Structures are given as C-alpha cells and as structure tokens.
Coordinates of C-alpha atoms in Angstrom, one line a residue:
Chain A
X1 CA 0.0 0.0 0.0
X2 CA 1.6 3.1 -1.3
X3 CA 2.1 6.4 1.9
X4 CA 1.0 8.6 -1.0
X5 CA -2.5 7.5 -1.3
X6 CA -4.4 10.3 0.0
X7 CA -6.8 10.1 2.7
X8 CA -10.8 10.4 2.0
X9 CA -12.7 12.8 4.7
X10 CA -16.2 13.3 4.2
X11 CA -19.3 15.3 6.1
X12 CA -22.8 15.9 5.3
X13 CA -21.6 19.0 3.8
X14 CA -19.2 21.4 5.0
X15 CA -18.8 21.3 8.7
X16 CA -16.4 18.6 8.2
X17 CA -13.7 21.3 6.8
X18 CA -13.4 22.1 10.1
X19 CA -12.2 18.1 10.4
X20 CA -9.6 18.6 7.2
X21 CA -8.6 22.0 8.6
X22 CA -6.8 20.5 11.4
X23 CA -5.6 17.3 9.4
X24 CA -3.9 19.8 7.1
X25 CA -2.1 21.9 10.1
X26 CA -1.3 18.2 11.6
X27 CA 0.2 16.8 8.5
X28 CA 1.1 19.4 6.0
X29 CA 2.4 16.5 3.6
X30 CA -0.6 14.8 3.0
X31 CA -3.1 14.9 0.0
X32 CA -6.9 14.9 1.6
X33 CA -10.0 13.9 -0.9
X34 CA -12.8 15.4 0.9
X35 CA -16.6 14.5 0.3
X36 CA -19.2 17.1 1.5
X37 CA -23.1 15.4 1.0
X38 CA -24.6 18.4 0.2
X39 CA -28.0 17.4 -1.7
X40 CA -28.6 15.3 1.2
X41 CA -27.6 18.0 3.9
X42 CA -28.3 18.2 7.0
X43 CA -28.3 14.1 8.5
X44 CA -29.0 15.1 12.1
X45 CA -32.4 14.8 11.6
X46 CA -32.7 11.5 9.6
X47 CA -32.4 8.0 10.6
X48 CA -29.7 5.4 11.2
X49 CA -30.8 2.9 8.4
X50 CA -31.1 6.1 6.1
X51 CA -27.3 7.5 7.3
X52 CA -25.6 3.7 7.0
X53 CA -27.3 3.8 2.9
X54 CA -25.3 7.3 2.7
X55 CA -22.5 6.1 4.1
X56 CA -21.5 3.5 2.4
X57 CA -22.2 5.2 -0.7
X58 CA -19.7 7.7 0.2
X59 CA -17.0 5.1 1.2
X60 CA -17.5 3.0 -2.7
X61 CA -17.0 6.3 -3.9
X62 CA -13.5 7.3 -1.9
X63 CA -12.7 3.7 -3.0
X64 CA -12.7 4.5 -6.2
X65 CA -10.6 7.6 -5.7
X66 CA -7.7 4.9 -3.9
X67 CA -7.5 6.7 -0.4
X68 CA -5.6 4.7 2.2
X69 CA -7.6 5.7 5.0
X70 CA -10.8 7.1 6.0
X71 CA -11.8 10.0 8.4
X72 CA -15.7 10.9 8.6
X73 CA -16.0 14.0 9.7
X74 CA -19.5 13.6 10.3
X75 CA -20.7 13.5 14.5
X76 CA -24.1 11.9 13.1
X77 CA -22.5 9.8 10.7
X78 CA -19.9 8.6 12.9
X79 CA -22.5 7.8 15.6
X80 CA -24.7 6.0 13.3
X81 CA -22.7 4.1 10.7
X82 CA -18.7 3.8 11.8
X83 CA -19.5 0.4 13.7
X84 CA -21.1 -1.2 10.9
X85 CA -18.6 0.6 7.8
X86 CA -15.4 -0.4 10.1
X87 CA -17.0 -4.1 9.8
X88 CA -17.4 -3.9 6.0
X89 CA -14.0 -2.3 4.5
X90 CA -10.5 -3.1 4.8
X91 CA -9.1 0.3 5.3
X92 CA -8.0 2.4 8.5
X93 CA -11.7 4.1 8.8
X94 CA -11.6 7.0 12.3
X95 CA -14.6 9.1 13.5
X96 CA -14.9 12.3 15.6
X97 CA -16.9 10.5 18.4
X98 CA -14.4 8.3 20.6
X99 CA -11.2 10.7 19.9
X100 CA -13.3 13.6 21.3
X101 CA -14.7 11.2 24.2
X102 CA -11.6 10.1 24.9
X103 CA -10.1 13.7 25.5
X104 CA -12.9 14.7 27.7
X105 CA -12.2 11.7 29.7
X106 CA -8.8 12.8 30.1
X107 CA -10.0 16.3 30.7
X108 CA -13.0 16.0 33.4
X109 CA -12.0 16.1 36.8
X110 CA -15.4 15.6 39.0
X111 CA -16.4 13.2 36.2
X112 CA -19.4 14.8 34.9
X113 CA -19.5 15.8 31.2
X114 CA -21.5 17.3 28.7
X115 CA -22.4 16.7 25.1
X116 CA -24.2 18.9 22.7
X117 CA -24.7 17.9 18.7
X118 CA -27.7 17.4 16.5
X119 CA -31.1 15.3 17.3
X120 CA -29.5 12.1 15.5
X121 CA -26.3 11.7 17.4
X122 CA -27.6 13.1 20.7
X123 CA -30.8 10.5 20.3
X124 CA -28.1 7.6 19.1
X125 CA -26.5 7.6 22.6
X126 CA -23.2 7.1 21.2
X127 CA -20.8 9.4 23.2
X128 CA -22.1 8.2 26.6
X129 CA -22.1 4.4 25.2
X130 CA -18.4 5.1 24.2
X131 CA -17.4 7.0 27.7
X132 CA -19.2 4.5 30.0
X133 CA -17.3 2.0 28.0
X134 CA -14.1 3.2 29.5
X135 CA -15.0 5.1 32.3
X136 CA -18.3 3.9 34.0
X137 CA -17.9 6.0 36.9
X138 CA -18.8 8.9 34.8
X139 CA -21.8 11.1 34.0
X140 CA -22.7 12.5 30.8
X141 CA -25.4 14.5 30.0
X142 CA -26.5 14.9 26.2
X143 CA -28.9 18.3 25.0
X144 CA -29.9 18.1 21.0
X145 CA -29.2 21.9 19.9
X146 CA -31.0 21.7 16.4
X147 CA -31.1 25.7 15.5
X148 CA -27.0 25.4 16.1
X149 CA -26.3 24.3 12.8
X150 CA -29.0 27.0 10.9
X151 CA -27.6 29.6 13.0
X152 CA -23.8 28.8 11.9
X153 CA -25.0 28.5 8.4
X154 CA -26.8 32.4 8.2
X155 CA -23.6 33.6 9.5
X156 CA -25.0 34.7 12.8
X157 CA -21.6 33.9 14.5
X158 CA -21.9 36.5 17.1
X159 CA -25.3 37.4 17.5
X160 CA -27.7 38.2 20.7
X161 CA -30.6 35.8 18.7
X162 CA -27.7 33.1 18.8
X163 CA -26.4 34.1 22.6
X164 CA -30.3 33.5 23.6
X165 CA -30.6 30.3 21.6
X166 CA -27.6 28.9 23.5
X167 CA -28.8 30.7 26.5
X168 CA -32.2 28.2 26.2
X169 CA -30.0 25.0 25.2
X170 CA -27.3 25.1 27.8
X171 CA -28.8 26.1 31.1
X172 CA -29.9 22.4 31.4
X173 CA -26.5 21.6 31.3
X174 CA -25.4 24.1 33.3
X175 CA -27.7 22.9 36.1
X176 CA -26.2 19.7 35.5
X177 CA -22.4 20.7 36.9
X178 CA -20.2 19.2 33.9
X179 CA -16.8 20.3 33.6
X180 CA -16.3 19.5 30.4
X181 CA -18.4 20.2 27.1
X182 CA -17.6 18.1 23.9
X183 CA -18.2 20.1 21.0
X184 CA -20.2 16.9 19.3
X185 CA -21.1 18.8 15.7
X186 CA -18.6 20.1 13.2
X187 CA -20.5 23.3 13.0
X188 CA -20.0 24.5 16.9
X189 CA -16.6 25.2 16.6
X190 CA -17.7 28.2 14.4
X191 CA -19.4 29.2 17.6
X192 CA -17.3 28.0 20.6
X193 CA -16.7 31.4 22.0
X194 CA -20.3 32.2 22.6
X195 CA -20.7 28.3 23.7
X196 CA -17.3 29.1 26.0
X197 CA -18.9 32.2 27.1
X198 CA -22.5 31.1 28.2
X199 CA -21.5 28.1 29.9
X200 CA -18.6 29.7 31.7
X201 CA -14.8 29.9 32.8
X202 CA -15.6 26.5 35.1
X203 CA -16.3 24.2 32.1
X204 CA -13.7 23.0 29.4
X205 CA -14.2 22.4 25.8
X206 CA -13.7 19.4 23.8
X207 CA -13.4 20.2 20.2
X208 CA -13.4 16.7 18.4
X209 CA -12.2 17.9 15.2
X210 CA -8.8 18.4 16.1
X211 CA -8.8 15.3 18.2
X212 CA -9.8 13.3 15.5
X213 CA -6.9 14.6 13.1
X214 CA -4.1 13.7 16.4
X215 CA -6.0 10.4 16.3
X216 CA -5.6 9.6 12.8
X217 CA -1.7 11.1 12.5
X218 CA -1.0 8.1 15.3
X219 CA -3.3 5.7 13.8
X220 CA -1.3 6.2 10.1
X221 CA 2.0 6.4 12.1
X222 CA 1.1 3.1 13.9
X223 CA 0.2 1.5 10.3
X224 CA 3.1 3.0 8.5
X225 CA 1.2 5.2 6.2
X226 CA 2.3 8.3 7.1
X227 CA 3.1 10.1 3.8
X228 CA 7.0 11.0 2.8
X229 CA 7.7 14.4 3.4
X230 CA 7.1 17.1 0.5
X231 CA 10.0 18.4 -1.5
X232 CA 10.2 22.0 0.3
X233 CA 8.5 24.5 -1.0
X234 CA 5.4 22.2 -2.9
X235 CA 2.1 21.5 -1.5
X236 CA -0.4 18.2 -1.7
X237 CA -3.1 18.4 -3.8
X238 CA -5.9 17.8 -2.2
X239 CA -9.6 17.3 -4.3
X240 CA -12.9 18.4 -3.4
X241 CA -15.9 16.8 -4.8
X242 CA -20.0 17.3 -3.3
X243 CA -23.1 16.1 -4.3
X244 CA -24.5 19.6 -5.3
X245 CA -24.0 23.4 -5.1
X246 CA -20.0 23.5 -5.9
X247 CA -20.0 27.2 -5.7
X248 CA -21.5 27.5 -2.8
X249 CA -19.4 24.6 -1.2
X250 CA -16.7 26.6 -2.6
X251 CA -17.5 30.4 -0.8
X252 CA -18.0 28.7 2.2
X253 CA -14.8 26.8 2.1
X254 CA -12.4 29.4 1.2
X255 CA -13.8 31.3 4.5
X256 CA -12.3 28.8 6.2
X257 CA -9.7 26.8 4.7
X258 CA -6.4 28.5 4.5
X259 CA -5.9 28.4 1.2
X260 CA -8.8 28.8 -1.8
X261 CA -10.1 26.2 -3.3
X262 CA -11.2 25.6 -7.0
X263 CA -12.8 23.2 -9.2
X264 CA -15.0 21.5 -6.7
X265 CA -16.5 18.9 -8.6
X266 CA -20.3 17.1 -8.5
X267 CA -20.6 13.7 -8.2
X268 CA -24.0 11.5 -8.6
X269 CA -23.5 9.8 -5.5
X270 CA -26.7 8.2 -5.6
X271 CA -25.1 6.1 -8.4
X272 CA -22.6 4.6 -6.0
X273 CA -23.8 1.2 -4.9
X274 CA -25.6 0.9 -1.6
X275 CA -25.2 -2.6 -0.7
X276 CA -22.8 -4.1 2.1
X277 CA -19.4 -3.2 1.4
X278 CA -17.3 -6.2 0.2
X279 CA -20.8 -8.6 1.4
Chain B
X1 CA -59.4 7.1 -16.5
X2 CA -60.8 6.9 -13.6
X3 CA -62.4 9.7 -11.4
X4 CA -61.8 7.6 -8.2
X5 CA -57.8 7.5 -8.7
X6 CA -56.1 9.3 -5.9
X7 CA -54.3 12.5 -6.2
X8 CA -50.5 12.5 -5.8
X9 CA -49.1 15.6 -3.5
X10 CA -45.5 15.9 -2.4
X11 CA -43.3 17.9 -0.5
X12 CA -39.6 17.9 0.5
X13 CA -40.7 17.0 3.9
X14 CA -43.7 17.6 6.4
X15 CA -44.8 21.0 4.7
X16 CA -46.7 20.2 2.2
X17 CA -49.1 18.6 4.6
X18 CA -50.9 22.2 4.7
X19 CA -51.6 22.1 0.9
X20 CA -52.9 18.0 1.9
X21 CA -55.1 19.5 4.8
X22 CA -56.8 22.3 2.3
X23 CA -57.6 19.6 -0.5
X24 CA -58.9 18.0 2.0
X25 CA -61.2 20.7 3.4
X26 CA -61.9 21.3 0.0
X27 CA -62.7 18.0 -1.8
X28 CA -63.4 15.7 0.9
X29 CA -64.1 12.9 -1.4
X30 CA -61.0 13.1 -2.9
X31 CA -58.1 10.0 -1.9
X32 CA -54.5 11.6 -1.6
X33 CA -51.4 10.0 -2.0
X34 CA -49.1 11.9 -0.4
X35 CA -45.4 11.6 -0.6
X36 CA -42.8 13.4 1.9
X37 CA -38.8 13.1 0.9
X38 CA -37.8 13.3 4.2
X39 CA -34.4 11.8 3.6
X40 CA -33.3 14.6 1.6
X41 CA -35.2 17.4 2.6
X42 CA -34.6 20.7 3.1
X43 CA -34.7 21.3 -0.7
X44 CA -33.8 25.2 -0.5
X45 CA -30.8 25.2 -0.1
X46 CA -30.2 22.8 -3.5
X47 CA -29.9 23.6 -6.4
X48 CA -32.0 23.5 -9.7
X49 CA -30.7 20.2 -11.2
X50 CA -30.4 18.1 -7.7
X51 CA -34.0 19.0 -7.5
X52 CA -35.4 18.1 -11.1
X53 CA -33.5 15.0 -10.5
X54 CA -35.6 14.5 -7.0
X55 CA -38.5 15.7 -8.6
X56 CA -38.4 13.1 -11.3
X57 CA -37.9 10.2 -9.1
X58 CA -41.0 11.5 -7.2
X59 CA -43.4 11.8 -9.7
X60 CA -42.2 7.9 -11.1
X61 CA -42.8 6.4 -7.8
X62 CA -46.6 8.5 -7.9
X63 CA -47.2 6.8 -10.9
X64 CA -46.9 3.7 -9.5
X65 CA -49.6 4.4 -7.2
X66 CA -51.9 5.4 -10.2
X67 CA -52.6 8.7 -9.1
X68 CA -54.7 10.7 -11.8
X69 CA -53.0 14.8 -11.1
X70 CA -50.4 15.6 -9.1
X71 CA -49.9 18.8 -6.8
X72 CA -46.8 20.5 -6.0
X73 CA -46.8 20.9 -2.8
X74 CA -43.5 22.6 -2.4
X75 CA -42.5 26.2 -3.1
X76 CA -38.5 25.4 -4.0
X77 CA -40.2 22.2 -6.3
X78 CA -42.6 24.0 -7.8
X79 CA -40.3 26.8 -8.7
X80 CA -37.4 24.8 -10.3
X81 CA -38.8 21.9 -11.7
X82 CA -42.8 22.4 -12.3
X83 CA -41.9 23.3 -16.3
X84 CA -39.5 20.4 -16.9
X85 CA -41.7 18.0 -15.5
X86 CA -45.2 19.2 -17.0
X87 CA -43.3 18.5 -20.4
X88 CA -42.2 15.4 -19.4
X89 CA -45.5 13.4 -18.2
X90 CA -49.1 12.6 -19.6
X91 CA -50.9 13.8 -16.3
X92 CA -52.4 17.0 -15.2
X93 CA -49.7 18.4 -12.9
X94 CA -50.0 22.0 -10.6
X95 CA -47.6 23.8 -8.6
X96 CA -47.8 25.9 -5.2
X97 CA -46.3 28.8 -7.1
X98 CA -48.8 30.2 -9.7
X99 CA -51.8 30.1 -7.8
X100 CA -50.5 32.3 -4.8
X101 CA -48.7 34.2 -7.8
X102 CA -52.4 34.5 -9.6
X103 CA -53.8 35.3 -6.0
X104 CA -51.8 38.3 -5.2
X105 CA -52.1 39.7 -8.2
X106 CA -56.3 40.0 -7.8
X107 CA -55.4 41.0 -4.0
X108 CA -52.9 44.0 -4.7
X109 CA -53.9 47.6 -5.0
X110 CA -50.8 49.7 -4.7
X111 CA -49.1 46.7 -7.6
X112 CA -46.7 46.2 -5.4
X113 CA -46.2 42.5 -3.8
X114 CA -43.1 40.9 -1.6
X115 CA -42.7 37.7 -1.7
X116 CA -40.6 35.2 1.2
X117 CA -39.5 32.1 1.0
X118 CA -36.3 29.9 1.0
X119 CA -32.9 30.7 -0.8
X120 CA -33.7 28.7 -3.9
X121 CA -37.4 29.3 -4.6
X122 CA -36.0 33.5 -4.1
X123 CA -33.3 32.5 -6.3
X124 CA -35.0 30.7 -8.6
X125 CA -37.1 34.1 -9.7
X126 CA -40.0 32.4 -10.3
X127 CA -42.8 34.7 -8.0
X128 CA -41.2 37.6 -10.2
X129 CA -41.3 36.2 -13.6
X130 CA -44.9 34.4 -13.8
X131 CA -46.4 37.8 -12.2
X132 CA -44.5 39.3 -14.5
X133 CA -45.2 37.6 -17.6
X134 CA -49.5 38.3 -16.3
X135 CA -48.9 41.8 -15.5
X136 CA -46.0 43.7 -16.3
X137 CA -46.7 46.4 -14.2
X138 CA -46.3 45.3 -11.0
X139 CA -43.5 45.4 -8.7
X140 CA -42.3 42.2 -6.7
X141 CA -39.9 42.4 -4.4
X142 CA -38.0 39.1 -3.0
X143 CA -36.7 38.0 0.3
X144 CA -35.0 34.9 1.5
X145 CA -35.8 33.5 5.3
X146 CA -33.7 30.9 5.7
X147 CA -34.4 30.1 9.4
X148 CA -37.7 30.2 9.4
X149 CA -38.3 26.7 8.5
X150 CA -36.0 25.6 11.4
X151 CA -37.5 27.9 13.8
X152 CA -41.3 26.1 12.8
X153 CA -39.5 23.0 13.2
X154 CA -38.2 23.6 16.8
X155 CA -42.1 24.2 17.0
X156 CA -41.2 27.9 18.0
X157 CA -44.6 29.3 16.6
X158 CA -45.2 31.8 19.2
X159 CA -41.6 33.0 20.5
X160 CA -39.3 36.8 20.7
X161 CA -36.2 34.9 19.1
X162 CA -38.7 34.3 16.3
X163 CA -40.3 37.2 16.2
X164 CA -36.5 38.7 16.4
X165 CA -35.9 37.2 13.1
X166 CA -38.9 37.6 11.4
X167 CA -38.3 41.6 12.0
X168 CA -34.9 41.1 10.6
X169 CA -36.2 39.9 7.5
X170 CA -39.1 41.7 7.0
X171 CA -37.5 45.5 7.8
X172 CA -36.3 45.2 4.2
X173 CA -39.7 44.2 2.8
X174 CA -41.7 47.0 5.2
X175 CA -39.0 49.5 3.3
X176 CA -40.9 48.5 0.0
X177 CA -44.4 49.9 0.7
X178 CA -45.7 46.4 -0.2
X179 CA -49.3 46.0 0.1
X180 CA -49.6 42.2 -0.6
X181 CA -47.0 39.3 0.7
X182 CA -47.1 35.8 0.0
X183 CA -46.1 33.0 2.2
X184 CA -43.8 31.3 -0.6
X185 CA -42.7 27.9 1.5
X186 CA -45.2 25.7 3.0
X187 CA -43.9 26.3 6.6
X188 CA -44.7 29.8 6.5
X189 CA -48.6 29.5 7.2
X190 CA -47.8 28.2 10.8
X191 CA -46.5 31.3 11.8
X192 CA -48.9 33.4 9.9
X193 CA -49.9 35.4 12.7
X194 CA -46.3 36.5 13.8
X195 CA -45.4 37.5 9.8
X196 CA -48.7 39.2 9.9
X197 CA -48.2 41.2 13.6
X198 CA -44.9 42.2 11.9
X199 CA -46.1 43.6 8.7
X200 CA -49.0 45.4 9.7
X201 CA -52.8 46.1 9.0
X202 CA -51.7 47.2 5.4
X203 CA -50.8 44.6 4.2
X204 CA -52.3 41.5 2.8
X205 CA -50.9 38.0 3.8
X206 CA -51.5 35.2 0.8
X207 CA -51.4 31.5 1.5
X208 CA -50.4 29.3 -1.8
X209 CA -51.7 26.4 -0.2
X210 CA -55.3 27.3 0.1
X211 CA -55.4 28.8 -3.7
X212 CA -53.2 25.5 -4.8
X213 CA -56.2 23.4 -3.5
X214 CA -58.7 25.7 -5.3
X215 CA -57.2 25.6 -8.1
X216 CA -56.7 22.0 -8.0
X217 CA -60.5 21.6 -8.2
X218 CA -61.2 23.9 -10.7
X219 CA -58.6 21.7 -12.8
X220 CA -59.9 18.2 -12.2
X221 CA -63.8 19.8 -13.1
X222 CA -62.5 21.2 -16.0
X223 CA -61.0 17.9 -17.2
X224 CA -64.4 16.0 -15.2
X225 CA -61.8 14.0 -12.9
X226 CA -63.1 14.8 -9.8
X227 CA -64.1 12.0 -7.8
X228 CA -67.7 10.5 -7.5
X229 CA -69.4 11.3 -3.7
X230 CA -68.6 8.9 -1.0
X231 CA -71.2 7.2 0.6
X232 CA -72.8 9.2 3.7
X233 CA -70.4 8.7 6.8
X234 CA -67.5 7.3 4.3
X235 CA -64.2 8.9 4.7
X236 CA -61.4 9.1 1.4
X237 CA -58.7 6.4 2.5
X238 CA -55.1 8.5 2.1
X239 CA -51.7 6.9 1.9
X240 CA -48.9 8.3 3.5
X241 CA -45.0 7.6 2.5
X242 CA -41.8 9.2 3.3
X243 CA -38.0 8.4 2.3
X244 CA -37.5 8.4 6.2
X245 CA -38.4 8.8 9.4
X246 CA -41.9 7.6 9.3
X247 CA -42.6 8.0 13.2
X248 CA -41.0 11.4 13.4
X249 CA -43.4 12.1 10.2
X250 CA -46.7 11.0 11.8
X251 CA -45.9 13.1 14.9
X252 CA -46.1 16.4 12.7
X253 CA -48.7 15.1 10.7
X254 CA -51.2 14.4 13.2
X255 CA -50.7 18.0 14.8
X256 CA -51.7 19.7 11.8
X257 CA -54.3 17.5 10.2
X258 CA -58.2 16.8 11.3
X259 CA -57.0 13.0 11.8
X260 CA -54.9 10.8 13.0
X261 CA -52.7 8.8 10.0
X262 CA -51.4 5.7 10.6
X263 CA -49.0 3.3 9.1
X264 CA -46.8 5.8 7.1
X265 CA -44.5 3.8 5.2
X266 CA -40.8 4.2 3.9
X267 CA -40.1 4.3 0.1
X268 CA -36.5 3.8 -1.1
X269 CA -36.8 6.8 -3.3
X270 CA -33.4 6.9 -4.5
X271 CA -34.0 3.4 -6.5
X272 CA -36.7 5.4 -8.9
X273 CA -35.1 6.0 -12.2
X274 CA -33.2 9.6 -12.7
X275 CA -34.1 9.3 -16.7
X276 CA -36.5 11.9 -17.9
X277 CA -39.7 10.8 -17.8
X278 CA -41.2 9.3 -21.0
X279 CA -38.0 9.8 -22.4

C-alpha cells in the first residue's frame, strides 16, 4: 500500500472542513479527498438505516478515488454508521466520536461531562455508550441543539438571537455541573466562544475535530502510512468533490480553509452502490 | 381514466401537509397519495438540477400508485422543476407557485407584492417572472428566510427569538411599501400570525396552499376528474410515505391534520429512475 495514497474525509456538507482544517495543520504533507453530501444535507435529523445507505455510498466512492484511509468528519454519521462501515471495508476508517470522548475523559476532573450535537447523534447515545465503556464512573449529560447548525450557516456567529438560543439550550447543562463540554457537531466550533462564554470559565471544551486529526496522525504512524515528506516549497493536492452546489461549497470553504479552493467537482453519489461493502 | 384515482401531492418534507389539509377541506371525497422526501429534505438550499432530479424520481414512484394529477406541494419544487416535468408526463400536474402568484395579483392595490420564501425558490425568480409575464406592471420584491423553516420545526410558533428574526427579515420588505406578501414555503402558514403582527394592518398576507387546492379543483372539473361522492359517513382512505423517518413524520402530521394517520411507510426513493420521464 503506497504512503501517497491520499486520505478520503467526508461530512454531510461542510462542517467537516473544520475536520480537514486540522488534518492539514497536523500533516502538511498529506493529500486529503474530501466528500461534503450536500443534496442530502443536514443528517441530524434523519435515521440510522437512512445514514448507514449514505454512508456506504460515500466510502465506494473514496474507494474509487484509492484513499488509504478514512476519516468521517460527520458526528451523526460517525455515531450511526462507523461500527457497521469499520466491519465492512479493509481500510483504517476514524470518526470524531471516541477521539473527542476520549479527550474529555482525560480532561474531566469531577467526572461529569456534557455533550451537545444534533437530534441524531444526541438520540443515538453514542458518546455516553463510548465514555461509560471506558469510564463507567462517569456522567454525561446529552442536550440536542437543532437551531445550532441554521444559525452557523446564516452567519450569525456573534449574535444576541444566537447568545439566547444557546442561553435556552445550555442552562440544562449548566444545572447539571459538567466540567467538560464536547463540542459533538462540526459546525460548533464556528461558535465555541459564545458556547465558552454562556456556559462559563468552570467548564472546558472538547473540540473533536482536532482530536480526531491527532487520532488519525497516530493511527497512520502506527500503520506505517504516514506520507513521505514534501519536496520544500510544494504543497499536496488535495480534491474536493460534493453532491450539489459546488459554488456554494466553494465560498463557504475558502472562509475557512487557509488556502482557496477551486474546481469542486459534483458527483452522482446516488449512483454509487448501496449494498454491504465487500458482502 | 378513472375519477376515483387518488391524487398524488408531495413535499420535500412535512410542509406540504398544509396544501394535503386544504384539498382535504376542499374535496373531501378526494383520496390523496401523499409523498414526503424526508431523507433529503430541506430542498432550498439545493440547487436547480439536484432538484429536477428528486423531482423526477418522485413523480415515477406516484405513478406507481396510479394517481390521476399531481400537486406541488413545495414552493422550491414548484419553482425549479414544475416546467420540466409538465413537459415530461401525460398527467395534469399543478404547482404551489402560480396560484398564490395569480392570488396576489387580484389581492394587490398599490401593484406592489413581496414575496418570502427559502434561498432557492427567491433565487430561482419564479414569483417575479410568472407575475410578470400576467402583468408587467407590478412590482415584486423578494426576500429569503432561511431560518424560518427551522424555527417552525423547533415548533417555536409563538416566540421573541422568532419574532426577532422575522423583524430582521421583514425590515427590508416593510421598506418596500408592499401591500400584498405571499407566504412562498409551506412552513410559513404556521407562523402566519407572527409574519402578519410584523407587517402590519396594510398589508395582505396570501397562502399558496389554500389557492393550490382551489385551483386543483377547478382543474380536475375542468378535465371531469373529480371523484364521485362517497357514501354518507364514508371517509377518502389516504396513503402516506416518506423516504425516512416515518414516526418522526406521523408526529407532525397528526398535529396539523383533522386526523390521526397511521402506518406511514418508507419508500426507497433513490431506486426510482433519474431518466427523464417518457424519455
């Protein structure tokens, strides 16, 4: 298996840059093909049979584009369908869930955290599954923040409508005395200061898009599939493809990407096979 | 053909269950066959060809299900694909946006109208161009409103953050000395009241979904489809399907219609054909 095989991240649409963001900082010298599911945006509100059918769709298509690992950069795709696509494909396959549980069990000290994300993966259980799995003593307490994403997506970054919004969703969990918030959606880093802010100086947050990028540098380290260093001066060539609205994709990316981006390109992904994986 | 086929309406989602509810009020001896594709919705944030392809599939798998017209029942639908797909199939076909378009027009004094709605049915210039194309004279002026469907979702009907937003959106509109507004999504009608409160006495609120159901029965007299009385203390038996989440589905439905449904069931919408239709 060749180091230079890129490595396929994909999201529901473009929260998940926040994921590639940080593998790019991590590991300058590798070549990411990203997938952002855009004609089938948002998944926190649909089902787990319905998110599995996207998801393998999405991993025959990375197949076809040779990655050598996977990172889904989804929170509701990862708590839905990562069991069941790690079962079905040979590659290194990583979500956001257990690297950002796992830092918030290293970071809680009275052993009560929080979680906030979208309907499906609060609803799906999976971050207090995952923590109680390794630490049973602790407590987590999940709150579904639905307008969150809406909100990021209008731009209202800092805005009173968006401070009272988080106002309504967090003062459950502030009742609940957590020290530690994961961050479980790749939108609410976009809004982590107003998160930060509301919930106060006590409470730590868990931002599992960077975890998941340390995670996956060990994990391709481990397998030795780290990429050879670039000559100096050159940079990877990473590829964007979505499943509708390229521009749009595009404006949003280049606000927060480091670099712009161009030639996003559509793909039917409904045409990629939805049976079992390699079954 | 016969008179006692069912009438296909669908909607990206739940929506479109307030055009359902007004042919229902209006032709109660009609059947419905009401499809909602809530595995991909929102549809305004999409773009024209993602949603003639949805569209398509749609109206193949209403086909199946013998249905004799099909409504519309979805402003962003109706606006990108209701020309493409009358050309495309044998059956009398109506959309959401030229009734309210044909409304306002016969409600406005001052000719000028605003119309709201999602990104893509504003985008789409479709309010503008069919008022236009009747009656050149008039002035329409467009405005997106993004979060409101999410806000009716969270079942914030009555609530300051929403009022906040609907006063955010509406300033711009107010500024236009508009006498007439239509409601241009589905969702808008649930928070009629608040839209209303914020526009003022002067000005005239229009509903697509009660003038798609009128003229839906003016359309099937015309062409003598309309279905044959039912028996005294008979009720129409409807059929309800969705591309997910029937439970989540039902729950909306039965707090907006006159009865409880039952036994919604999934469709696999994706394994319709894409192909144009009859072509």
């Amino acid at each position: 298996m060749s180091n230079q095989r890129p490595i396929g991240v994909f999201d529901s649409g473009v929260g998940g840059l926040t994921v590639a963001r940080e593998i790019m900082r991590q590991m300058p010298d590798e070549r990411i093909v990203y997938f952002g599911d855009t004609a089938r945006v948002p998944y926190g509100s649909k089902s787990r049979v319905t998110i599995i059918r996207f998801v393998r769709q999405i991993v025959r298509f990375l197949e076809t584009k040779k990655v050598k690992a996977i990172a889904i950069a989804c929170n509701t795709a990862s708590s839905y369908a990562l069991d069941t696509i790690e079962a079905e494909v040979d590659l290194p396959i990583i979500g956001v869930v257990k690297p950002g549980a796992r830092t918030a069990i290293r970071t809680t000290v009275n052993r009560r955290i929080g979680v906030i994300g979208t309907d499906a993966t609060i609803n799906s259980g999976m971050y207090p599954q995952y923590i109680h799995s390794l630490a049973p003593d602790i407590e987590v307490f999940g709150k579904a923040c639905p307008l969150f994403c809406p909100l990021v997506e209008e731009g209202m970054l800092h805005d009173f409508v968006t401070e009272e919004i988080a106002h309504r969703y967090l003062t459950e969990l502030k009742g609940r005395d957590i020290d530690t918030l994961i961050l479980g959606c790749t939108h609410y880093p976009l809004i982590r200061s107003l998160i930060g802010k509301c919930m106060g100086p006590g409470v730590q947050l868990v931002n599992p898009a960077y975890e998941t990028a340390v995670s996956l540098r060990d994990m391709l380290r481990e397998k030795d599939l780290l990429a050879a260093p670039l000559p100096a001066g050159s940079e990877p060539h990473h590829e964007f493809y979505v499943s509708d609205g390229a521009e749009k994709f595009e404006n949003f990316a280049n606000s927060i990407l480091p670099y712009d981006i161009r030639k996003t390109q559509v793909v039917d992904i409904e045409g990629y096979s939805m049976e079992k994986i390699n079954g």
